[in-house]
Short mmCIF file of C-alpha atoms in Angstrom, two decimals:
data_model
loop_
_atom_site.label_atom_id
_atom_site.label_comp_id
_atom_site.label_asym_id
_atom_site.label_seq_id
_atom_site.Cartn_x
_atom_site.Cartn_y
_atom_site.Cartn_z
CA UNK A 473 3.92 -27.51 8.82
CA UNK A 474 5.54 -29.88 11.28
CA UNK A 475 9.21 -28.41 9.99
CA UNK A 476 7.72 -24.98 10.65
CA UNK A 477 6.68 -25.95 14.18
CA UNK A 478 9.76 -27.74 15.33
CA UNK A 479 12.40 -25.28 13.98
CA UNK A 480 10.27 -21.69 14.02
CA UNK A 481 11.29 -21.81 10.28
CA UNK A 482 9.12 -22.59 7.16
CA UNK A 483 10.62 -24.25 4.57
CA UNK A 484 9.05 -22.53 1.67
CA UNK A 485 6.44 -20.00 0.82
CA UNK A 486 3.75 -21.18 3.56
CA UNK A 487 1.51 -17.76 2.97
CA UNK A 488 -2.06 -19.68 2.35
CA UNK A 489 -1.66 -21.40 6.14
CA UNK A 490 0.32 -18.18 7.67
CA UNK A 491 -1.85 -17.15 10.27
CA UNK A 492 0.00 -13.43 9.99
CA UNK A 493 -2.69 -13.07 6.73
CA UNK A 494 -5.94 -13.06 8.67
CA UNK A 495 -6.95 -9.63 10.49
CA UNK A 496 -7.88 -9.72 13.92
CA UNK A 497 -11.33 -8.67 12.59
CA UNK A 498 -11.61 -11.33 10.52
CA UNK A 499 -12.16 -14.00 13.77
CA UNK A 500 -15.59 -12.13 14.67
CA UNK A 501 -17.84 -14.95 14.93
CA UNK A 502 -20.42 -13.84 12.86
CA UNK A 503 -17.92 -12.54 9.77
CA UNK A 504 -16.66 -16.30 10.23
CA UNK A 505 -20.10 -17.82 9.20
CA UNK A 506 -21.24 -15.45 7.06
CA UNK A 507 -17.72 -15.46 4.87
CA UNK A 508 -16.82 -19.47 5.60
CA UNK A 509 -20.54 -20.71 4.18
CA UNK A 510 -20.08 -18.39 1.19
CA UNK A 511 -16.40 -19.66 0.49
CA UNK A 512 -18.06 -23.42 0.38
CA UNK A 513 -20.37 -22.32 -1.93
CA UNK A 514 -18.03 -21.39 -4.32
CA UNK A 515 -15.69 -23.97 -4.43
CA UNK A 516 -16.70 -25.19 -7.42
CA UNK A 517 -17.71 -21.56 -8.93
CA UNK A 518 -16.03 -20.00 -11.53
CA UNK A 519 -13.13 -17.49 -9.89
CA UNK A 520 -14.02 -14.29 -12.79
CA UNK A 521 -11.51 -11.62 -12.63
CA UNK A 522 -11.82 -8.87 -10.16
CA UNK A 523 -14.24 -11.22 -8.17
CA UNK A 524 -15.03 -10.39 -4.77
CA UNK A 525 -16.33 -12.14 -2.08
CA UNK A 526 -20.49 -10.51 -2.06
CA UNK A 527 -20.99 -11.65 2.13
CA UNK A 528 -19.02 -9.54 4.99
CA UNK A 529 -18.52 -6.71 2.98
CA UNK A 530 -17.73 -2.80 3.88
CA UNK A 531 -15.97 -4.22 7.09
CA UNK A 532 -13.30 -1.47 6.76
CA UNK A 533 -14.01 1.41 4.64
CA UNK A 534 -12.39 5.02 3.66
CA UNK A 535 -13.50 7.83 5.18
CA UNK A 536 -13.68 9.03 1.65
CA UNK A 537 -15.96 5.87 0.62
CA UNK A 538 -19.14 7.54 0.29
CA UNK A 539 -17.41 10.13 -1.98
CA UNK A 540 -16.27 7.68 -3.99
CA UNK A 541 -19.26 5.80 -4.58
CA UNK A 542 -21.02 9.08 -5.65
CA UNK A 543 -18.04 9.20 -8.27
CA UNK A 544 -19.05 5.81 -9.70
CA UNK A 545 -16.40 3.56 -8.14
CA UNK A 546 -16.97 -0.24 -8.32
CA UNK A 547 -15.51 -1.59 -5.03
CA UNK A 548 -13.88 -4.79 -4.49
CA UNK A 549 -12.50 -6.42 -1.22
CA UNK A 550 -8.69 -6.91 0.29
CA UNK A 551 -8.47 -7.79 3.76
CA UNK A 552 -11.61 -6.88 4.54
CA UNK A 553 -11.14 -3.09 2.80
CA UNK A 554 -13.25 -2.07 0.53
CA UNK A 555 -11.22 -0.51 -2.46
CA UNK A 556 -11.65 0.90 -5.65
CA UNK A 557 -11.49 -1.46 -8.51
CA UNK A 558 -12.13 1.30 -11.09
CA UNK A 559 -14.69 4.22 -11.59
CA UNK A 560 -17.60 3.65 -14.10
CA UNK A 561 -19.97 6.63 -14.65
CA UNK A 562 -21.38 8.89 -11.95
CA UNK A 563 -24.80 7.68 -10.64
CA UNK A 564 -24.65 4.11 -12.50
CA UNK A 565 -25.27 0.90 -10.64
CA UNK A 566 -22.54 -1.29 -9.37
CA UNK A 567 -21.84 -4.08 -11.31
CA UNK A 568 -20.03 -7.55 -10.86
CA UNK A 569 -18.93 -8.21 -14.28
CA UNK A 570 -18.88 -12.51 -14.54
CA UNK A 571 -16.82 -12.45 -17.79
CA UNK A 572 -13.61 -13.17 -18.89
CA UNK A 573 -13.91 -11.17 -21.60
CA UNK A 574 -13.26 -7.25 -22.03
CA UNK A 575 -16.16 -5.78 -20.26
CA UNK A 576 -16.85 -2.47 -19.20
CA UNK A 577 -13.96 -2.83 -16.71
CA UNK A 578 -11.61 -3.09 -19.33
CA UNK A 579 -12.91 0.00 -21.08
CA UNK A 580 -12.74 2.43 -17.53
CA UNK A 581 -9.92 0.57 -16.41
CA UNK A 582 -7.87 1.72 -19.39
CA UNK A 583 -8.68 4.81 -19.68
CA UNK A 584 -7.61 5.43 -15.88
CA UNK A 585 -4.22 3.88 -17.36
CA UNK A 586 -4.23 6.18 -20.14
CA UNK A 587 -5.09 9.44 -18.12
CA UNK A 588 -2.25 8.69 -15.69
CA UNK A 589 -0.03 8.39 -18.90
CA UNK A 590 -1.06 11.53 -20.25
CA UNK A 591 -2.92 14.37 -17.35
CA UNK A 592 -3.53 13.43 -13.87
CA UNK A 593 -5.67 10.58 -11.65
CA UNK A 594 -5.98 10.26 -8.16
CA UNK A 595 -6.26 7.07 -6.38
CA UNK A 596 -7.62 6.35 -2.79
CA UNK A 597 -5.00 4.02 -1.32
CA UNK A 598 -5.87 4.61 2.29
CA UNK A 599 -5.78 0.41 2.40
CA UNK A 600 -1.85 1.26 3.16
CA UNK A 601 -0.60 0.32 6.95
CA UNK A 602 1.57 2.09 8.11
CA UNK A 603 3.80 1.64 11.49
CA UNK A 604 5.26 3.57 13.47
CA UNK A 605 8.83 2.87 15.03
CA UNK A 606 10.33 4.88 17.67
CA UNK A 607 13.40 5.02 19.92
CA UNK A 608 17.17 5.14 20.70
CA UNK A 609 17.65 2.08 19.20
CA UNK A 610 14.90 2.17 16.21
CA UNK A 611 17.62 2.88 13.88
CA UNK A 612 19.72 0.04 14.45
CA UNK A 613 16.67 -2.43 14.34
CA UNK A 614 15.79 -1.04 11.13
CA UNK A 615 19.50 -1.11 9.56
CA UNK A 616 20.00 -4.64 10.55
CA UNK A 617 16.41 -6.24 9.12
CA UNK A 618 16.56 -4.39 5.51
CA UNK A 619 18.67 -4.84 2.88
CA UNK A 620 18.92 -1.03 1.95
CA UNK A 621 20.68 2.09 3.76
CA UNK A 622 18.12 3.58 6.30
CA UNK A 623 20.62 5.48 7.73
CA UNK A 624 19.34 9.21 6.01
CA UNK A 625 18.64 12.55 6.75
CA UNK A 626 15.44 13.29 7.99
CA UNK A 627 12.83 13.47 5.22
CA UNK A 628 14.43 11.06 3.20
CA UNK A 629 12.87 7.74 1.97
CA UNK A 630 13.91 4.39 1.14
CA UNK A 631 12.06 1.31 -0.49
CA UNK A 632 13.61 -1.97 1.09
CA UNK A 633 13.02 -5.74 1.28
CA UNK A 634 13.06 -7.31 4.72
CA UNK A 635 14.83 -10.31 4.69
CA UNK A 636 14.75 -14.16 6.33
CA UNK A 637 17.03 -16.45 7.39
CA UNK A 638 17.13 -17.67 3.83
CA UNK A 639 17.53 -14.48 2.02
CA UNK A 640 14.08 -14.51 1.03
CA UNK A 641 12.30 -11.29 0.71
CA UNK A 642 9.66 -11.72 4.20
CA UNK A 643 8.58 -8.25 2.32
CA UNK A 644 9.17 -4.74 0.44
CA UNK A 645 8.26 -1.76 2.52
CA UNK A 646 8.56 1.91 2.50
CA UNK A 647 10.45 3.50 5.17
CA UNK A 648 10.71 7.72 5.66
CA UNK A 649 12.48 8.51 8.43
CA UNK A 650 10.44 11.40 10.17
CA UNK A 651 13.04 12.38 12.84
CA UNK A 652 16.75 11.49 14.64
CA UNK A 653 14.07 8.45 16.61
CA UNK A 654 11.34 8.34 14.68
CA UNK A 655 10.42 6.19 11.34
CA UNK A 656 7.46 5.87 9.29
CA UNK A 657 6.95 2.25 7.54
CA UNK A 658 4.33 1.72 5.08
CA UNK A 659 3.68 -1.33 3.57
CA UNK A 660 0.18 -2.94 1.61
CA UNK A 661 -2.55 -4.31 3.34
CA UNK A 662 -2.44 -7.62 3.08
CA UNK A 663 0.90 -7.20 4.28
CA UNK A 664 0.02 -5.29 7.21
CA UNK A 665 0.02 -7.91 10.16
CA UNK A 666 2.68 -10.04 8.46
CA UNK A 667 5.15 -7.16 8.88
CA UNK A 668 3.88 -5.57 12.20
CA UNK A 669 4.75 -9.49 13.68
CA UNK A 670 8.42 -9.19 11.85
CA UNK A 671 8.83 -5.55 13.35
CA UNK A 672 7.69 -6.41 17.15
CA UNK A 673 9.34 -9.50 16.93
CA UNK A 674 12.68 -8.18 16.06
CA UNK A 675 12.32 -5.66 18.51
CA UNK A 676 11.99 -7.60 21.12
CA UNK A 677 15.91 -7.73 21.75
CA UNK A 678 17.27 -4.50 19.62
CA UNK A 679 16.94 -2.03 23.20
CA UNK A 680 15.10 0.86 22.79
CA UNK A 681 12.68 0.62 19.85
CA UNK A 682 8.82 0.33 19.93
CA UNK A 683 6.25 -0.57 17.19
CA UNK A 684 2.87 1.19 16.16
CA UNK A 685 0.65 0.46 13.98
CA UNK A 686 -0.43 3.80 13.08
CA UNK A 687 -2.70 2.65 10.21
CA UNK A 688 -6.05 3.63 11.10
CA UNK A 689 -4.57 7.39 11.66
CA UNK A 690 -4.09 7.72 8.24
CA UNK A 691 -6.10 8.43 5.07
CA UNK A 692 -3.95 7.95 1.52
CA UNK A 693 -4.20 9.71 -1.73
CA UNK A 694 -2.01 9.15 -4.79
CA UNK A 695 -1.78 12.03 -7.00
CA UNK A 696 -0.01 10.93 -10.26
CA UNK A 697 0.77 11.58 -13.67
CA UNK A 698 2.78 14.75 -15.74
CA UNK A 699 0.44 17.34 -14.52
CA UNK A 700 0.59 15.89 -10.90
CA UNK A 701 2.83 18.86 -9.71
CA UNK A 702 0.33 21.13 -11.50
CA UNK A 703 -2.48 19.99 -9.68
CA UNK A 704 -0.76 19.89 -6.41
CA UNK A 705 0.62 23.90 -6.48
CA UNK A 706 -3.28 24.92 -7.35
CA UNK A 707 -4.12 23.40 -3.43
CA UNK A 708 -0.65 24.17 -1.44
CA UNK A 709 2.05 26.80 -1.22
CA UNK A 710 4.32 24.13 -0.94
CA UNK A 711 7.14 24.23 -3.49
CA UNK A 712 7.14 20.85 -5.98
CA UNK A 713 9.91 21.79 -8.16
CA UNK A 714 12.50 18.76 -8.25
CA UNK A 715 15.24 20.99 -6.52
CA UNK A 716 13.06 21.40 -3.49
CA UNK A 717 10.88 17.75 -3.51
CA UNK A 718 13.48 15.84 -5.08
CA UNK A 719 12.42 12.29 -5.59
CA UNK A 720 12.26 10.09 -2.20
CA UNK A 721 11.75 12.89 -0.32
CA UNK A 722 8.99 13.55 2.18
CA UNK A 723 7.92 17.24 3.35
CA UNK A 724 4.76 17.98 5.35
CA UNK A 725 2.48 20.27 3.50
CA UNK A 726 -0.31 22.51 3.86
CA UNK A 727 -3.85 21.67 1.77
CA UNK A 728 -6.53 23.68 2.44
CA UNK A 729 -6.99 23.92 6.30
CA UNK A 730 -4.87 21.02 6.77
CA UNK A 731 -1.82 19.25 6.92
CA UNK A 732 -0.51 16.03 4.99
CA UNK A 733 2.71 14.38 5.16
CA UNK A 734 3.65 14.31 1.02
CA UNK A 735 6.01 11.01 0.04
CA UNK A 736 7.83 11.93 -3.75
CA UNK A 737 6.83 8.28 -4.55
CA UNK A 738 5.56 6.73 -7.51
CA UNK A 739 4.19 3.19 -8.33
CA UNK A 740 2.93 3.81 -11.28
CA UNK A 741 6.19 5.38 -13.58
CA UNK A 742 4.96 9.08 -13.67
CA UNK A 743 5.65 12.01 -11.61
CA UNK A 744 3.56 11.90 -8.37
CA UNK A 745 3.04 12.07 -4.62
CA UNK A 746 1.36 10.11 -2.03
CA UNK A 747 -0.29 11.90 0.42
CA UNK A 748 -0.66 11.06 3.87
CA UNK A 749 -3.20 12.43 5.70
CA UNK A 750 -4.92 12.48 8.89
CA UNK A 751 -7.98 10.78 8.84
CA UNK A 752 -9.89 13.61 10.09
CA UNK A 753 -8.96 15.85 7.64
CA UNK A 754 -9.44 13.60 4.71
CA UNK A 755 -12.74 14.93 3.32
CA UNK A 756 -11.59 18.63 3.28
CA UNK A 757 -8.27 17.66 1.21
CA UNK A 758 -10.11 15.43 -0.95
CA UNK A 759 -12.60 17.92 -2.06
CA UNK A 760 -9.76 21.03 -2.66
CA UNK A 761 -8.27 18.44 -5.02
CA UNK A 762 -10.89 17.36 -7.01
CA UNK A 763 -12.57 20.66 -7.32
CA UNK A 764 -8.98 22.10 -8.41
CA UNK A 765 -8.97 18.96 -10.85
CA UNK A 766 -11.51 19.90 -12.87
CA UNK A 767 -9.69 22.54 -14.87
CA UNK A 768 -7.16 19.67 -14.96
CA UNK A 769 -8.99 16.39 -16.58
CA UNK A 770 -8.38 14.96 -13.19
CA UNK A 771 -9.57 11.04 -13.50
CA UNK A 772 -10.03 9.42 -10.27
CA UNK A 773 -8.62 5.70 -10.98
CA UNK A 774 -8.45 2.44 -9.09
CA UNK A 775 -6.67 -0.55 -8.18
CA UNK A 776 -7.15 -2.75 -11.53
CA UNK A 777 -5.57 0.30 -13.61
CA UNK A 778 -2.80 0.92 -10.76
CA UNK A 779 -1.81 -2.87 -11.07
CA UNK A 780 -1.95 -2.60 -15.19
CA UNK A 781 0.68 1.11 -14.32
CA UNK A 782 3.03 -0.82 -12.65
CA UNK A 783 3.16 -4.27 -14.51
CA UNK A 784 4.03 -1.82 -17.51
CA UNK A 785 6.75 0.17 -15.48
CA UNK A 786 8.20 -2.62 -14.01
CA UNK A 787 7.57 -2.55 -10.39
CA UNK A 788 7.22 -5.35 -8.77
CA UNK A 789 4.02 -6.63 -6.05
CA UNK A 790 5.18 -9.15 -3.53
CA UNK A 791 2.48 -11.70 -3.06
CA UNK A 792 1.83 -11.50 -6.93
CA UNK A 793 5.36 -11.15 -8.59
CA UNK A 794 7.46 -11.79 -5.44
CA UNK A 795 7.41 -14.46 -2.17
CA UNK A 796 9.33 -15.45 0.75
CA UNK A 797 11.31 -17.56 -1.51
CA UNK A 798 12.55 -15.05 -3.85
CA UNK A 799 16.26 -12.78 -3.04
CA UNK A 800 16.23 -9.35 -4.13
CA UNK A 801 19.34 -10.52 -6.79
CA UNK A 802 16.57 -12.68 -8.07
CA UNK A 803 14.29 -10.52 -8.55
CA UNK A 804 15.28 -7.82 -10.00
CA UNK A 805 15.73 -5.46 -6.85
CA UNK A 806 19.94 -5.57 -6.64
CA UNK A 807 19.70 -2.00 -6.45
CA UNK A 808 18.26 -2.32 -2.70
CA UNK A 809 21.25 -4.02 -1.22
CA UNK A 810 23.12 -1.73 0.47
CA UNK A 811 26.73 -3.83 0.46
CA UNK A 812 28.66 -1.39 2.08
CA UNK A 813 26.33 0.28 4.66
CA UNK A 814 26.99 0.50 8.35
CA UNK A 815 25.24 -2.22 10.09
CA UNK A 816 25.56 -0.82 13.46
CA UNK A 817 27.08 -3.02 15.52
CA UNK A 818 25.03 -2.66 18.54
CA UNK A 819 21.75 -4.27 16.98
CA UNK A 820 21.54 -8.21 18.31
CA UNK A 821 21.33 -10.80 15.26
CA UNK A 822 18.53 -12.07 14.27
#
């Protein structure tokens, strides 16, 4: 910690004393109590998989939460959202399962897996952040902090690690770039002030280029699996065929009365799209798609069966596969270094 403070550098993966992973929420005096005297108290506990704190709960919630619960979702809790662990059945009682063994978890869990293998889920992922960054200059600042080539058309997407001094990945993000000046980053919750500090920081001496965090505009669904593009053309006119949403594309689209901005992303290894929405028009999108679903075998799914989808395809999570200490050559991710893009010149270093 001293290294850290004298140089502005830490010397290794220093996440559990970052202070970039608490939430400005999470300093509220009486979350403080309330969560510090229940961490005490379970020192000593046994840590059972999925476990979730039980005090200072449904601090941030969907706007589709009360939907979801009517579904039969079990909720658990990442900086301080609560998210869908997986669905049991309609109308049954919430459950903390204190096993290590394959309990009923394992049983919904896997067939969420399976369904996204085989028909169609949707997950709620509205726990995304997502930044906005703006300006003359925005596309320089992003071209000089990630590793990949952000210089695309409009509508195009890129995954891409953000770099330190070290060549560690600081983190993996998603960028779309929504205009000439204008780029979209999302990246995971826990994530989310970690990277909005990288982005302002950076920023500060790269001209004309302002941050946003945008998050609480947005509501995400993930519609995935073969029949995803099925599903999709039953609630929009929008074309989904691959020559006119190729992969790592992003269109705006029309669902119901309103309008989402659709990534061609996937974390899961099967056909899908993420849809961003605007947080007021959540519910109304939501419903078209599950009542379209029906016909469908659309499974909702959560976060348990989405971690088990993308262990299997290979995709990596930073904070459980990859750190600060880890290169992209390391890892796996070569295919995100851009070795020959332009750099443009006029960005300062870091």
């Amino acid at each position: 910690m001293a290294e850290w403070m004298s140089t502005g550098i830490p010397a290794g993966d220093y996440w559990g004393m970052d202070v970039r992973r608490a939430m400005a929420f999470q300093r509220n005096r009486r979350y403080l109590y309330d969560r510090a005297t229940e961490a005490v108290g379970n020192l000593w506990n046994l840590h059972w998989p999925h476990k979730s704190p039980k005090t200072a709960r449904n601090v941030r919630v969907s706007p589709l939460h009360s939907r979801l619960a009517q579904a039969g979702a079990n909720f658990g809790e990442v900086a301080g959202w609560e998210r869908v662990q997986w669905f049991g059945e309609p109308g049954t009682k919430r459950v903390t399962h204190a096993t290590f063994g394959k309990d009923d978890w394992f049983r919904h869990s896997g067939a969420e897996h399976a369904a996204t293998r085989s028909d169609v889920t949707l997950f709620d992922q509205t726990s995304f952040a997502h930044m906005l960054v703006q300006g003359r200059d925005a596309l320089a600042l992003l071209q000089r902090l990630s590793t990949n080539d952000i210089e695309v058309p409009v509508g195009r997407i890129v995954y891409t690690p953000l770099l330190n001094q070290r060549g560690g990945m600081e983190s993996d993000v998603t960028i779309c770039r929504t205009s000439d000046e204008e780029f979209l980053v999302v990246t995971a919750a826990a994530q989310r002030i970690r990277d909005l500090a990288w982005l302002k920081n950076h920023a500060k001496g790269a001209g004309q280029a302002t941050i946003a965090d945008v998050s609480s505009g947005y509501v995400t669904l993930s519609v995935m699996g073969p029949q995803s593009r099925e599903l999709l053309s039953l609630v929009s006119p929008a074309d989904f065929s691959d020559t006119a949403f190729p992969f790592a594309t992003a269109r705006e689209i029309e669902i119901r009365y309103g309008i989402a901005l659709a990534f061609r992303m996937t974390f899961v290894g099967e056909l899908g799209w993420e849809l961003h929405i605007p947080a007021e028009q959540a519910l109304g999108i939501y419903d078209a798609i599950v009542a379209k679903g029906y016909d469908l075998s659309l499974r909702q799914a959560g976060y348990v069966a989405l971690n088990t989808l993308r262990l299997e395809a290979g995709y990596r999570d930073w904070g459980s596969d990859l750190s600060d200490e880890d290169t992209p050559l390391e890892s796996g991710l070569g295919f995100t270094v851009a070795w020959d893009k332009n750099r443009i010149s006029s960005v300062v270093p870091l």
